[in-house]
C-alpha atoms as a PDB file:
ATOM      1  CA  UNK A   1     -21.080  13.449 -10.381  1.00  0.00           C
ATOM      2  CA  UNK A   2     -22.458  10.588  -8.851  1.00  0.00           C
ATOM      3  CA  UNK A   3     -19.958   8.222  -6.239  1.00  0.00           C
ATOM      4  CA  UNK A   4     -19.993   5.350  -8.628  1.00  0.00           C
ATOM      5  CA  UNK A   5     -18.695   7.576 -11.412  1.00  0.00           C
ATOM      6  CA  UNK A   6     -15.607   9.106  -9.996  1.00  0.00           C
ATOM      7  CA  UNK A   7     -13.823   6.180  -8.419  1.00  0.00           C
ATOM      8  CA  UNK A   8     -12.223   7.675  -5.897  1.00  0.00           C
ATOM      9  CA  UNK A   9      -8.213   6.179  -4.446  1.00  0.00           C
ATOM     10  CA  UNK A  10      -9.357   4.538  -1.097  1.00  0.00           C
ATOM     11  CA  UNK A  11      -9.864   6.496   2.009  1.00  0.00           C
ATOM     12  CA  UNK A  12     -11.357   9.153  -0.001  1.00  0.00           C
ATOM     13  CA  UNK A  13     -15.112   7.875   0.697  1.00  0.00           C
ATOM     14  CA  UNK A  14     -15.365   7.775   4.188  1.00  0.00           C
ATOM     15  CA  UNK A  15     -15.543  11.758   3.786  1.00  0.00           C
ATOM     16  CA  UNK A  16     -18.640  11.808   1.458  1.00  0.00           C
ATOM     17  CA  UNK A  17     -22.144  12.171   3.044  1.00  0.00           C
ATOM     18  CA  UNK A  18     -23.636   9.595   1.542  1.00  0.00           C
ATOM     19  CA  UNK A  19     -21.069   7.155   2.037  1.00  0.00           C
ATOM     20  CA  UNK A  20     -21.329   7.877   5.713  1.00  0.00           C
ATOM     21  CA  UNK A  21     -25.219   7.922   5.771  1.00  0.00           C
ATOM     22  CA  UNK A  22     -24.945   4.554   4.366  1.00  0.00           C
ATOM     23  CA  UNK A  23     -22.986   2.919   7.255  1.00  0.00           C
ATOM     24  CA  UNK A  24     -25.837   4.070   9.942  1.00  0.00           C
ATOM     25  CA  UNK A  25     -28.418   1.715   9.055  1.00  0.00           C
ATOM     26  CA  UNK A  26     -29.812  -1.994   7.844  1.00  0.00           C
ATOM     27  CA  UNK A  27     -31.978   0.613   6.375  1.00  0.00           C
ATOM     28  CA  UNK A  28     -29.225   2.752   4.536  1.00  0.00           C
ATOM     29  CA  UNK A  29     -26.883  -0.552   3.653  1.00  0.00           C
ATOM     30  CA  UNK A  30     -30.116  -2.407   2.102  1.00  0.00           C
ATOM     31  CA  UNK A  31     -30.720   1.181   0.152  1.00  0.00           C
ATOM     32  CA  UNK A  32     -26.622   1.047  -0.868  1.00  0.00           C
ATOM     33  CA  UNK A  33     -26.940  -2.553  -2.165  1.00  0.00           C
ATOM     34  CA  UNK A  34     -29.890  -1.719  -4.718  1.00  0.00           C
ATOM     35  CA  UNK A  35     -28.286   1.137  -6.184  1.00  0.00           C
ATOM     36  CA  UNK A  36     -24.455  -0.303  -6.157  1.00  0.00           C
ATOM     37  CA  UNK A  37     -22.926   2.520  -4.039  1.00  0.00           C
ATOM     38  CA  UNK A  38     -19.036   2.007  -3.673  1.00  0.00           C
ATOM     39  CA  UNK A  39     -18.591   2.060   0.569  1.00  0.00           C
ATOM     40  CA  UNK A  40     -15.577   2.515   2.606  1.00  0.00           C
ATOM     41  CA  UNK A  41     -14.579   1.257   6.135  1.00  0.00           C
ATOM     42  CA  UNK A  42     -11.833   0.253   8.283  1.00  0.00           C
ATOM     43  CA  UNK A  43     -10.652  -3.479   7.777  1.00  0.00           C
ATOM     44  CA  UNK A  44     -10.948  -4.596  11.652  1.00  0.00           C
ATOM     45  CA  UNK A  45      -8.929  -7.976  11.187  1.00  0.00           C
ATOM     46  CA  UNK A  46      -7.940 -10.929   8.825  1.00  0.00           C
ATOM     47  CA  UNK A  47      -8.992 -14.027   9.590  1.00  0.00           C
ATOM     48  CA  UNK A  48      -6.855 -17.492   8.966  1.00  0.00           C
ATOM     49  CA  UNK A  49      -8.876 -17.815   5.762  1.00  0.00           C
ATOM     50  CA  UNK A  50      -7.993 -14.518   4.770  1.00  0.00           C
ATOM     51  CA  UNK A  51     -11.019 -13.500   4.582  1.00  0.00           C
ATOM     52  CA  UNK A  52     -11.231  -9.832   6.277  1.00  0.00           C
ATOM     53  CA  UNK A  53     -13.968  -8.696   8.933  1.00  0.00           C
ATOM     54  CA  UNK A  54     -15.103  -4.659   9.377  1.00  0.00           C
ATOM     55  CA  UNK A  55     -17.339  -3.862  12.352  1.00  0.00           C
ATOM     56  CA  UNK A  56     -19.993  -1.880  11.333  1.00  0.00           C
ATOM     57  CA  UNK A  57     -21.765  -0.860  14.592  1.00  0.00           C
ATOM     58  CA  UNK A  58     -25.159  -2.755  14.684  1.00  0.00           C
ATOM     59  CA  UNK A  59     -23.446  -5.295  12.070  1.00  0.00           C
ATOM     60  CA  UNK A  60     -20.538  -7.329  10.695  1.00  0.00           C
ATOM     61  CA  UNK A  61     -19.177  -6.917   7.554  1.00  0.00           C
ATOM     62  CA  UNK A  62     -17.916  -9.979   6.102  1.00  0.00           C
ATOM     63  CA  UNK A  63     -15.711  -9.841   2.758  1.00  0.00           C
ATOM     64  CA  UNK A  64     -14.342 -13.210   1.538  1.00  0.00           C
ATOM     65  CA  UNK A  65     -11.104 -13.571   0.693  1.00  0.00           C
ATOM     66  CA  UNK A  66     -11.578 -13.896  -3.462  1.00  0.00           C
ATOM     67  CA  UNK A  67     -13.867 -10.989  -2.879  1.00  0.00           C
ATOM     68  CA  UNK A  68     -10.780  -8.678  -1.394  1.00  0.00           C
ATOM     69  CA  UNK A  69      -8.733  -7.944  -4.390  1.00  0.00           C
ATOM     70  CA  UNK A  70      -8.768  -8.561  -8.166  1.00  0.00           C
ATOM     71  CA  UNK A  71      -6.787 -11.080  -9.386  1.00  0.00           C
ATOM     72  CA  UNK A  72      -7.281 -13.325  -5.845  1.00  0.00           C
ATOM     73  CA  UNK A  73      -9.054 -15.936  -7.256  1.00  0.00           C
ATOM     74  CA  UNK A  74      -6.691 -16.608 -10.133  1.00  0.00           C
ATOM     75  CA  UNK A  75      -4.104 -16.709  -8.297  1.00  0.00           C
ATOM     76  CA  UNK A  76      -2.061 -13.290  -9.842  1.00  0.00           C
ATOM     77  CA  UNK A  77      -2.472 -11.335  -6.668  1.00  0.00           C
ATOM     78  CA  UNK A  78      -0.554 -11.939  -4.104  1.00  0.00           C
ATOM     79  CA  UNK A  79      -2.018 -12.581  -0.746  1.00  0.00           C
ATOM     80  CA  UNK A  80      -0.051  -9.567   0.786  1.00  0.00           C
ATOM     81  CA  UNK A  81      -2.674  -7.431  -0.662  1.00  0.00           C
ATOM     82  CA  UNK A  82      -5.038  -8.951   1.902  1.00  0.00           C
ATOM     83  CA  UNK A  83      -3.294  -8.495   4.486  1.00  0.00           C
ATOM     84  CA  UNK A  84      -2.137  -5.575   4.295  1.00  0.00           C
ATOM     85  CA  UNK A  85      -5.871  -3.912   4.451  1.00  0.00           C
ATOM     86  CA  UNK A  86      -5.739  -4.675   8.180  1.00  0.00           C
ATOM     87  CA  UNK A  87      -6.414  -1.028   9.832  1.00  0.00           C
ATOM     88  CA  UNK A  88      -6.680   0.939   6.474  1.00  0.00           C
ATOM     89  CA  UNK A  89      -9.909   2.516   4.672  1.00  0.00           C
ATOM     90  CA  UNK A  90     -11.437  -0.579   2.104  1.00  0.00           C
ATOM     91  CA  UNK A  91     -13.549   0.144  -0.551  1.00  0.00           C
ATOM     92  CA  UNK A  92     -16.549  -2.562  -1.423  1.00  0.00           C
ATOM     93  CA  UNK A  93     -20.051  -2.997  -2.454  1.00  0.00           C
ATOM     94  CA  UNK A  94     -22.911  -4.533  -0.437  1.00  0.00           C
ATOM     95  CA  UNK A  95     -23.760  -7.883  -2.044  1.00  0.00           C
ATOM     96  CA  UNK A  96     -25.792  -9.414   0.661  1.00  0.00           C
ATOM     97  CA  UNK A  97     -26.902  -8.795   3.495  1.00  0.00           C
ATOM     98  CA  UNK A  98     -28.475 -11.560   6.355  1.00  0.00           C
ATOM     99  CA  UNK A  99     -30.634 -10.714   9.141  1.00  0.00           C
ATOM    100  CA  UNK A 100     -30.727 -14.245  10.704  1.00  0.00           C
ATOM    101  CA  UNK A 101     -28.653 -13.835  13.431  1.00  0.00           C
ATOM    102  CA  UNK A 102     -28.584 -11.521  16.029  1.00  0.00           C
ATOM    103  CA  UNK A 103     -26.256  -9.732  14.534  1.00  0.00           C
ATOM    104  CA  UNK A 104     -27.015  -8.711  10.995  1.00  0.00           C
ATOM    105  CA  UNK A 105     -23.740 -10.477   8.685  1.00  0.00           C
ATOM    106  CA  UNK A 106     -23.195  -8.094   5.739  1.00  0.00           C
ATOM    107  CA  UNK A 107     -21.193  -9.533   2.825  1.00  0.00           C
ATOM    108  CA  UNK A 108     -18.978  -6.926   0.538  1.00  0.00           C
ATOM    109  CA  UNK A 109     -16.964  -7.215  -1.947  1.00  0.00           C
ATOM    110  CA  UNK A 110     -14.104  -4.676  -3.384  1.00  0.00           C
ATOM    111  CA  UNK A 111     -13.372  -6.892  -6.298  1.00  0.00           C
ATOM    112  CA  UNK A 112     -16.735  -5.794  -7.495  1.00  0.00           C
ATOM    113  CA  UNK A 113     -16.002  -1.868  -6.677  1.00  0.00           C
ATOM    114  CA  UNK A 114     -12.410  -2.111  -8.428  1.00  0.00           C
ATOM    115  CA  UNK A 115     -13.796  -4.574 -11.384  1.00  0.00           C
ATOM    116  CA  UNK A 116     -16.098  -1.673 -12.112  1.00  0.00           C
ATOM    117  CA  UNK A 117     -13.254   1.432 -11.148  1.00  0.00           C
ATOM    118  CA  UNK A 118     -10.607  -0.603 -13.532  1.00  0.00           C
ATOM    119  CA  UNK A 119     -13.429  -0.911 -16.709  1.00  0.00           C
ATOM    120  CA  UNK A 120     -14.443   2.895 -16.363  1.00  0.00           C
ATOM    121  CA  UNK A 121     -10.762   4.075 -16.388  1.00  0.00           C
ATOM    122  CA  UNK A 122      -9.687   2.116 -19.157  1.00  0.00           C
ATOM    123  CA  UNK A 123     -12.999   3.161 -20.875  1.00  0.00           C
ATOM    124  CA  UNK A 124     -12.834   7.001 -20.552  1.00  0.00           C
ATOM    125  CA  UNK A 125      -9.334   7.896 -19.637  1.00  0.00           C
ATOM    126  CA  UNK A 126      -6.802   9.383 -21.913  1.00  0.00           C
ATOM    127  CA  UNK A 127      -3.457  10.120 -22.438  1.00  0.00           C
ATOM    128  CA  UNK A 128      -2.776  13.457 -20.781  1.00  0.00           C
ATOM    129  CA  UNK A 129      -5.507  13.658 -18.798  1.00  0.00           C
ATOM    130  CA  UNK A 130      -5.056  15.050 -15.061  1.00  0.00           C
ATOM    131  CA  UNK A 131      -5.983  12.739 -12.209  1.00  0.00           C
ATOM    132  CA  UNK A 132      -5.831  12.232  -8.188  1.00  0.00           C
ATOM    133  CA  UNK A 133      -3.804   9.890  -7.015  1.00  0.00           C
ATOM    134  CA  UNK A 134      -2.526   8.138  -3.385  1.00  0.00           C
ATOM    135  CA  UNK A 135       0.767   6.582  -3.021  1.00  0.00           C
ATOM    136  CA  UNK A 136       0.278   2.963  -1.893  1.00  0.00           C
ATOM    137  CA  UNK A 137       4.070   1.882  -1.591  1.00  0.00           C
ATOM    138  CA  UNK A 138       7.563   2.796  -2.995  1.00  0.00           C
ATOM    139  CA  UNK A 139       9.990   0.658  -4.753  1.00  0.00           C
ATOM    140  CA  UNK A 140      13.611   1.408  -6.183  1.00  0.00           C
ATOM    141  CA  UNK A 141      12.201   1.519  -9.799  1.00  0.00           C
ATOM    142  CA  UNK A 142       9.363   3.740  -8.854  1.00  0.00           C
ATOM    143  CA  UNK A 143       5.869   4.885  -6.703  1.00  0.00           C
ATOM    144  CA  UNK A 144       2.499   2.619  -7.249  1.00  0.00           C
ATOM    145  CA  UNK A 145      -0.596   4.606  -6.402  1.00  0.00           C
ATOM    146  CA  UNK A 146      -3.839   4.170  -6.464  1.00  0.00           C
ATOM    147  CA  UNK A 147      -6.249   5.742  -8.929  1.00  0.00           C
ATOM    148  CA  UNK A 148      -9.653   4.471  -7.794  1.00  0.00           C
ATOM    149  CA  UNK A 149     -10.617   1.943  -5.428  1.00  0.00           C
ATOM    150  CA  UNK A 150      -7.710   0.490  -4.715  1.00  0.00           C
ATOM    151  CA  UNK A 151      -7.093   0.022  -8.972  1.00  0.00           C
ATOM    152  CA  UNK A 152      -2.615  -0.222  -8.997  1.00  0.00           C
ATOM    153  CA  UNK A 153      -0.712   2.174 -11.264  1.00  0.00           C
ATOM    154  CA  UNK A 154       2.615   2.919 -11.495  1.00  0.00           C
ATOM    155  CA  UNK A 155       4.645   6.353 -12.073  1.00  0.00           C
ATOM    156  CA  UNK A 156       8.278   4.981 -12.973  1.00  0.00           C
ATOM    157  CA  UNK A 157      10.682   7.237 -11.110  1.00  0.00           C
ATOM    158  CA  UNK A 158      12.085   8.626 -14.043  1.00  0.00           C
ATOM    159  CA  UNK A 159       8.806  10.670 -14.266  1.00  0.00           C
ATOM    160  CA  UNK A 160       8.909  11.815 -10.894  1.00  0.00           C
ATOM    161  CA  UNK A 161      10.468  14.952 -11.636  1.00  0.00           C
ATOM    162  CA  UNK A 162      12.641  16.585 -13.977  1.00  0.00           C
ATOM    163  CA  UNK A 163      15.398  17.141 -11.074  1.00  0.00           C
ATOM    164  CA  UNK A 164      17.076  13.552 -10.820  1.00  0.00           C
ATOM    165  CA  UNK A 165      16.458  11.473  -7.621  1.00  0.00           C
ATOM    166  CA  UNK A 166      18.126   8.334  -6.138  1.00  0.00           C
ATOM    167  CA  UNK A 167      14.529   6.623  -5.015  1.00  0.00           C
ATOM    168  CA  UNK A 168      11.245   8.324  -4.939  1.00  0.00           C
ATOM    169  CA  UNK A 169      10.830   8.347  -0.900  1.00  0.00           C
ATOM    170  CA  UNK A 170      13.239  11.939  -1.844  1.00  0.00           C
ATOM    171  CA  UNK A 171       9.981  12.978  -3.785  1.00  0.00           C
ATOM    172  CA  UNK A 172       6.615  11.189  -2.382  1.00  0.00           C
ATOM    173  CA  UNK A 173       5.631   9.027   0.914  1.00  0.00           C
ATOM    174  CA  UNK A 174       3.086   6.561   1.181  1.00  0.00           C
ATOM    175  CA  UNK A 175      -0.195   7.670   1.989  1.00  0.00           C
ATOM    176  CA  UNK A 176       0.209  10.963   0.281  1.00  0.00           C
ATOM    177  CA  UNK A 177      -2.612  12.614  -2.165  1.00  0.00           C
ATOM    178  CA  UNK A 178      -0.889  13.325  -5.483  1.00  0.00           C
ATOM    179  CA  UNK A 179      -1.793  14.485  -9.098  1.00  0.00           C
ATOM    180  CA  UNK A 180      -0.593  12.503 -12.069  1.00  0.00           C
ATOM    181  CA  UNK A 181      -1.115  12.671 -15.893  1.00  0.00           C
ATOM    182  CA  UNK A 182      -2.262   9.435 -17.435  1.00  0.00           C
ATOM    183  CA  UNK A 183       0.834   8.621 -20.059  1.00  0.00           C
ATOM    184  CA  UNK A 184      -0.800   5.596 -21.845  1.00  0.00           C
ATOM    185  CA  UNK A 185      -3.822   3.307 -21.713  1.00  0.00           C
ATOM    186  CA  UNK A 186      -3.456  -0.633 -22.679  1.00  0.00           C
ATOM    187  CA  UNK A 187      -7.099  -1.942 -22.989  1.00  0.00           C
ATOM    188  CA  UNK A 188      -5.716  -5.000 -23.497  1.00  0.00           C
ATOM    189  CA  UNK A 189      -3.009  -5.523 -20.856  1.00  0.00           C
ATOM    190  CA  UNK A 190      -5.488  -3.379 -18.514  1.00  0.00           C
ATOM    191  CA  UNK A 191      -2.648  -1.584 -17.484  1.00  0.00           C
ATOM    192  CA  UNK A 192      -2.793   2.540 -17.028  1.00  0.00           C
ATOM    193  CA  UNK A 193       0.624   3.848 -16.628  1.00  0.00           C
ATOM    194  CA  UNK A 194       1.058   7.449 -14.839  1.00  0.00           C
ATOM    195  CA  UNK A 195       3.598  10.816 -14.779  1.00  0.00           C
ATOM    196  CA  UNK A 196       4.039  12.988 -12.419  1.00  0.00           C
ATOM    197  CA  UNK A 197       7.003  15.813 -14.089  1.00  0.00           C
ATOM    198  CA  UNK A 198       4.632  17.112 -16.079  1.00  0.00           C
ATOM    199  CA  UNK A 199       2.952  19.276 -13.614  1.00  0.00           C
ATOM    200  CA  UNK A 200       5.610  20.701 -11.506  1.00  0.00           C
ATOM    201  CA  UNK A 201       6.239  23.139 -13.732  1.00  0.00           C
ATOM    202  CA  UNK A 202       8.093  24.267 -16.412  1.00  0.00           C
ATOM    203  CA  UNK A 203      12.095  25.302 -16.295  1.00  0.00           C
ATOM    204  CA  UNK A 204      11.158  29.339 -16.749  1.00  0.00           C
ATOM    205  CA  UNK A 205       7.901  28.982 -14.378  1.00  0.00           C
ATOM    206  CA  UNK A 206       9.993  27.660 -11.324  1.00  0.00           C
ATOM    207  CA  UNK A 207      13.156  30.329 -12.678  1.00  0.00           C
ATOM    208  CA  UNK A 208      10.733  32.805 -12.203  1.00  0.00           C
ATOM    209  CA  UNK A 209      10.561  31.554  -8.345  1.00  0.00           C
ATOM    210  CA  UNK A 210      13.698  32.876  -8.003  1.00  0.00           C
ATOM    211  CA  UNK A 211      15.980  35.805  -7.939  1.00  0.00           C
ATOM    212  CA  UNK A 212      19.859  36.196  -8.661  1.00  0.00           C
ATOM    213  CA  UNK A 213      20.940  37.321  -5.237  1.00  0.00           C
ATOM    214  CA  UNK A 214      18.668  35.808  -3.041  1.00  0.00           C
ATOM    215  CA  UNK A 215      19.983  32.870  -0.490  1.00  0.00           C
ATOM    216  CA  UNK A 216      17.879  29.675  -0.489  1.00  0.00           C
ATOM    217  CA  UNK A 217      17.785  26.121   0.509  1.00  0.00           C
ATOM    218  CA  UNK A 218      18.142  23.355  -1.697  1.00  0.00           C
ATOM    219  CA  UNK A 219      18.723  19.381  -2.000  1.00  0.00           C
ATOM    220  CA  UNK A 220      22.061  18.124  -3.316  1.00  0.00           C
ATOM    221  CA  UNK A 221      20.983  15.670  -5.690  1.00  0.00           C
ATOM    222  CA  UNK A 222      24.076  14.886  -7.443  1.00  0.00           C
ATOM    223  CA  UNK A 223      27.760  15.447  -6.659  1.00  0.00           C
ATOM    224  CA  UNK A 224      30.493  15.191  -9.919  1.00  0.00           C
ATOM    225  CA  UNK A 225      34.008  16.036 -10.661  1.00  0.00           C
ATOM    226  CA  UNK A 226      33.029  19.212 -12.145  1.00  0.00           C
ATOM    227  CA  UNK A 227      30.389  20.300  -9.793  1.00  0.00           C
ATOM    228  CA  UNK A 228      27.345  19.679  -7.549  1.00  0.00           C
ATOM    229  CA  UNK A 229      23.975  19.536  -8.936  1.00  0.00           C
ATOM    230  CA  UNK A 230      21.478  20.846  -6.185  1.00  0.00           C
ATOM    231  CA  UNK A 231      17.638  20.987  -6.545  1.00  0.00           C
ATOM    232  CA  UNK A 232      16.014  23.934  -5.553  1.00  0.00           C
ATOM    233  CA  UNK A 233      12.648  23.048  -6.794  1.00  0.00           C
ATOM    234  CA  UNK A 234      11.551  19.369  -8.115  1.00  0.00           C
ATOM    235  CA  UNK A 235      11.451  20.319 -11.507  1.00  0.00           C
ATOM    236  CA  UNK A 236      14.689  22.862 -11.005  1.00  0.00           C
ATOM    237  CA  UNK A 237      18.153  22.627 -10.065  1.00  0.00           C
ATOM    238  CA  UNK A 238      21.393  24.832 -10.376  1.00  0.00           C
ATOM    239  CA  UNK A 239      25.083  23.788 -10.520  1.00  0.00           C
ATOM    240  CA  UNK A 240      27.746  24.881  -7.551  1.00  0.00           C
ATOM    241  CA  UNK A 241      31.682  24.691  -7.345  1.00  0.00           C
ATOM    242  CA  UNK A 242      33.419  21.089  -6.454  1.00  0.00           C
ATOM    243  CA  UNK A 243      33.195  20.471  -2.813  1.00  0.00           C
ATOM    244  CA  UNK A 244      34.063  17.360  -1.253  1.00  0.00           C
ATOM    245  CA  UNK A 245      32.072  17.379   2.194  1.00  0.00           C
ATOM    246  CA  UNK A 246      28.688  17.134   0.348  1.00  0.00           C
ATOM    247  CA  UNK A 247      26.524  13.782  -0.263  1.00  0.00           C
ATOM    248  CA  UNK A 248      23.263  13.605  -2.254  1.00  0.00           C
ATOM    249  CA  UNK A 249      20.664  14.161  -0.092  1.00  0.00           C
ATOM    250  CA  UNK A 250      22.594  16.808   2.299  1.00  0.00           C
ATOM    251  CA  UNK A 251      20.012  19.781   2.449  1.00  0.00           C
ATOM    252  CA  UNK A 252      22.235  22.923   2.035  1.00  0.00           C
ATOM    253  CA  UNK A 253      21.750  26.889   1.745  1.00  0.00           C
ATOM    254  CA  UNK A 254      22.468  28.581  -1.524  1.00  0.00           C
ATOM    255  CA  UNK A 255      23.417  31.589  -2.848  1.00  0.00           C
ATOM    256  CA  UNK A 256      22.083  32.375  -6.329  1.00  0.00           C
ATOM    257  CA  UNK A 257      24.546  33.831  -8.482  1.00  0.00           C
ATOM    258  CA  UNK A 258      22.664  33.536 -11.569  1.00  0.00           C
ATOM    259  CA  UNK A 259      20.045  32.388 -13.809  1.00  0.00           C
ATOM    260  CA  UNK A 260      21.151  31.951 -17.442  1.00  0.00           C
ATOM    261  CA  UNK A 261      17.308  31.120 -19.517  1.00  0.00           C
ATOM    262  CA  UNK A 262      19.650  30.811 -23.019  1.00  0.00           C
ATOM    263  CA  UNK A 263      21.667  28.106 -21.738  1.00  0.00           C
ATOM    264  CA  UNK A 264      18.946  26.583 -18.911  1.00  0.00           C
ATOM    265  CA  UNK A 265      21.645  27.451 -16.011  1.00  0.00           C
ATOM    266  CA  UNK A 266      21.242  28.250 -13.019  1.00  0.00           C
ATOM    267  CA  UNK A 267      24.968  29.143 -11.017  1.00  0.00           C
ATOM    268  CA  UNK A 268      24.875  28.817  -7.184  1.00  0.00           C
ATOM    269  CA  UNK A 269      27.777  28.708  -4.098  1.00  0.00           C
ATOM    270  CA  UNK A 270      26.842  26.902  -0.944  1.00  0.00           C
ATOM    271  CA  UNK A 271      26.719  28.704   1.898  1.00  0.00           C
ATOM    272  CA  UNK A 272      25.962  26.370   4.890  1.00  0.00           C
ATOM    273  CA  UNK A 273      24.984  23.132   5.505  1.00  0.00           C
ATOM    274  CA  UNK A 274      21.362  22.468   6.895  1.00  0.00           C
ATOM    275  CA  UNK A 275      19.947  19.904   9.626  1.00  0.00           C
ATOM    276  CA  UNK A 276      18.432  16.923   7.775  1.00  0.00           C
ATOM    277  CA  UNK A 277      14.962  17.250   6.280  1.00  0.00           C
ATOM    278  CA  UNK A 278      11.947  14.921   7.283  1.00  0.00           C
ATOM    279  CA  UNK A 279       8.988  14.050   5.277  1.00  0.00           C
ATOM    280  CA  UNK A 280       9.485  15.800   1.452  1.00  0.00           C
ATOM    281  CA  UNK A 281       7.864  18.790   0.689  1.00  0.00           C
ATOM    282  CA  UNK A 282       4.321  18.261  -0.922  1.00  0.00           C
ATOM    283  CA  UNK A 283       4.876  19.175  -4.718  1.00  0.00           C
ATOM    284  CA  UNK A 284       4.156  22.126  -6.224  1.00  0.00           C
ATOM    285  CA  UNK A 285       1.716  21.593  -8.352  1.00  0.00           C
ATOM    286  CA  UNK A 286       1.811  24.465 -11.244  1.00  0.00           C
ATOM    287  CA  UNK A 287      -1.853  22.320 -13.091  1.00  0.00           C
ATOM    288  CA  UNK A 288      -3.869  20.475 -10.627  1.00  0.00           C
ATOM    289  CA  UNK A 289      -6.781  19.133 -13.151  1.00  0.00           C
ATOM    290  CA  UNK A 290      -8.022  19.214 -16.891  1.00  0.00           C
ATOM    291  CA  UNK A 291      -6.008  17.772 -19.614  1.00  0.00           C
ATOM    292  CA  UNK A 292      -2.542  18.548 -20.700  1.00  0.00           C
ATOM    293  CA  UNK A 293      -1.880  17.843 -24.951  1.00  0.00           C
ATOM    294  CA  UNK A 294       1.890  18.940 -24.858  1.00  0.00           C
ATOM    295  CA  UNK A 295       4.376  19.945 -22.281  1.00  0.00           C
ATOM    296  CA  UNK A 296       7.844  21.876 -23.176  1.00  0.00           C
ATOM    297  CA  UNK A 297      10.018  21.806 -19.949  1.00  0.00           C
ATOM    298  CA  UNK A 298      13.025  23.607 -21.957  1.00  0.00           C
ATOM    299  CA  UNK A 299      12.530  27.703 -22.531  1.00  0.00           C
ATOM    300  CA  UNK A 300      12.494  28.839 -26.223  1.00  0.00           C
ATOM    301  CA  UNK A 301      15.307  30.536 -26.188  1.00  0.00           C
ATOM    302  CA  UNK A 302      17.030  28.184 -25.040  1.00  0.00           C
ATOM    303  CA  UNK A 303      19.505  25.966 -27.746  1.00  0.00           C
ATOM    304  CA  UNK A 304      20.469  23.092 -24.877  1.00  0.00           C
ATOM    305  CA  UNK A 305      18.755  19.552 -24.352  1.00  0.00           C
ATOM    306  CA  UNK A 306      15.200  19.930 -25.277  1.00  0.00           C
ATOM    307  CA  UNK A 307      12.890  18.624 -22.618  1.00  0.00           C
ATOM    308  CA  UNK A 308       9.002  17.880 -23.752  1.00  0.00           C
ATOM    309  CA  UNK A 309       6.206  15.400 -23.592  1.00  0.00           C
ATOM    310  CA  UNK A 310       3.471  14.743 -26.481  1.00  0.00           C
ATOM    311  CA  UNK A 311       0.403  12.835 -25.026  1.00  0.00           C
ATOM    312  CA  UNK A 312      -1.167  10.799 -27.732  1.00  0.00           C
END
């Protein structure tokens, strides 16, 4: 597949060979500009125009500030995602190039390389497809990542996971390399929405990870009157006894009493408490490409809250 046709999240083409063969020459940029090759570099600095500057060895690259981000020009971008390019891997296209002065100016432009990223998502991808993905930033209401040069989508923390969490830096962090499932397409709006449960599994596949017996640690996600919900997998969790020195969040020890399938139960007494976790655990992906139609989370036999997704 050639690099204009995968549309890549940004810093992913720093890494291919012809990206980087590009970036050694006048020779290799003038060869990039006639066939429309997406680039990558560093963003060196932002200048009072907001225009931002890349140092390219034996030249400057020059990208002006409508030509940093769609929607710019018109005003519906904010200039925050300008700025914020400052020391991070930025996608663009070769537009011109001017050998007057001593130092060659090259002019880019990533409106052009998401322009073209945003038209050939919309145009080929479906619902239920698999895709890569990088987080970009977290908010309360969800994760926005980036599906192809910098293009915004967002995965609505609801469809993080099947296991419940209070904001989705307890799932993701910025920066990461996900998968998501495209959930629906609006040509119109140009809008791609994303999901993420999907593909951490079903409730038997991540039982299956674990035996009645066995001691393990887990996440307390939620604590209630009757018990304490605690995750032991994103996509699994298992109900304890009442305590009242627990918190959501508090990263405990487990011991698994037992896993009820008919009733989608899984009974478990805390052990110990645990020293506070760092950076989450990189899901577990159980489908990492291809396209999904339908997706039962809840085991047949079981006659509890059924749990599915139809992509259509």
């Amino acid at each position: 597949m050639k690099t204009s046709e995968c549309y890549l999240p940004e810093g992913s083409y720093t890494a291919l060979p012809e990206v980087r063969q590009a970036l050694t020459s006048l020779d290799g940029l003038r060869h990039a500009q006639d066939e429309g090759m997406i680039l990558e570099a560093v963003a060196q600095r932002c200048t009072p125009a907001h225009d931002l500057l890349f140092d390219l060895g034996f030249a400057q690259g020059i990208m002006p500030r409508s030509c940093c981000a769609l929607g710019v020009a018109e005003g519906d971008t904010r200039e925050i995602a300008i700025l914020s390019r400052v020391g991070k891997p930025t996608c663009f296209v070769v537009t011109e190039i001017d050998e007057s002065a001593d130092t060659p100016l090259i002019w880019l432009s990533r409106t052009i390389a998401q322009q073209r990223a945003q038209d050939y998502l919309l145009e080929t991808l479906r619902p239920g497809d698999v895709i890569p993905a990088a987080v970009t930033h977290l908010e309360n209401f969800g994760a926005f990542v980036d599906i192809g040069c910098g293009v915004a989508s967002l995965i609505g923390i609801e469809n993080l996971s099947v296991s419940r969490i209070f904001h989705p830096a307890d799932r993701l962090h910025v920066g990461q390399r996900i998968r998501a499932v495209v959930r629906s397409v609006d040509a119109q709006a140009r809008r791609i929405s994303l999901t993420h449960r999907e593909l951490l599994g079903t409730w038997e596949q991540n039982a299956a990870l674990f035996s009645p017996g066995e001691t393990v640690r887990g996440v307390v996600r939620s604590v209630e009157p009757y018990g304490i919900f605690i995750e032991l997998a994103p996509n699994l969790s298992g109900l304890a006894e009442p305590r009242d020195d627990l918190a959501p969040g508090t990263i405990v020890s487990v011991y698994i009493k037992s896993i009820l399938p008919q009733r989608m139960k899984i009974k478990l007494t805390v052990i110990d408490v645990l020293a506070p976790a760092g950076t989450p655990d990189p899901p577990p992906y159980f489908i990492t490409e291809g396209h999904i139609d339908q997706w039962v989370y809840t085991p047949a036999c079981c006659d509890r809250k059924h749990i599915a997704t139809v992509f259509e």
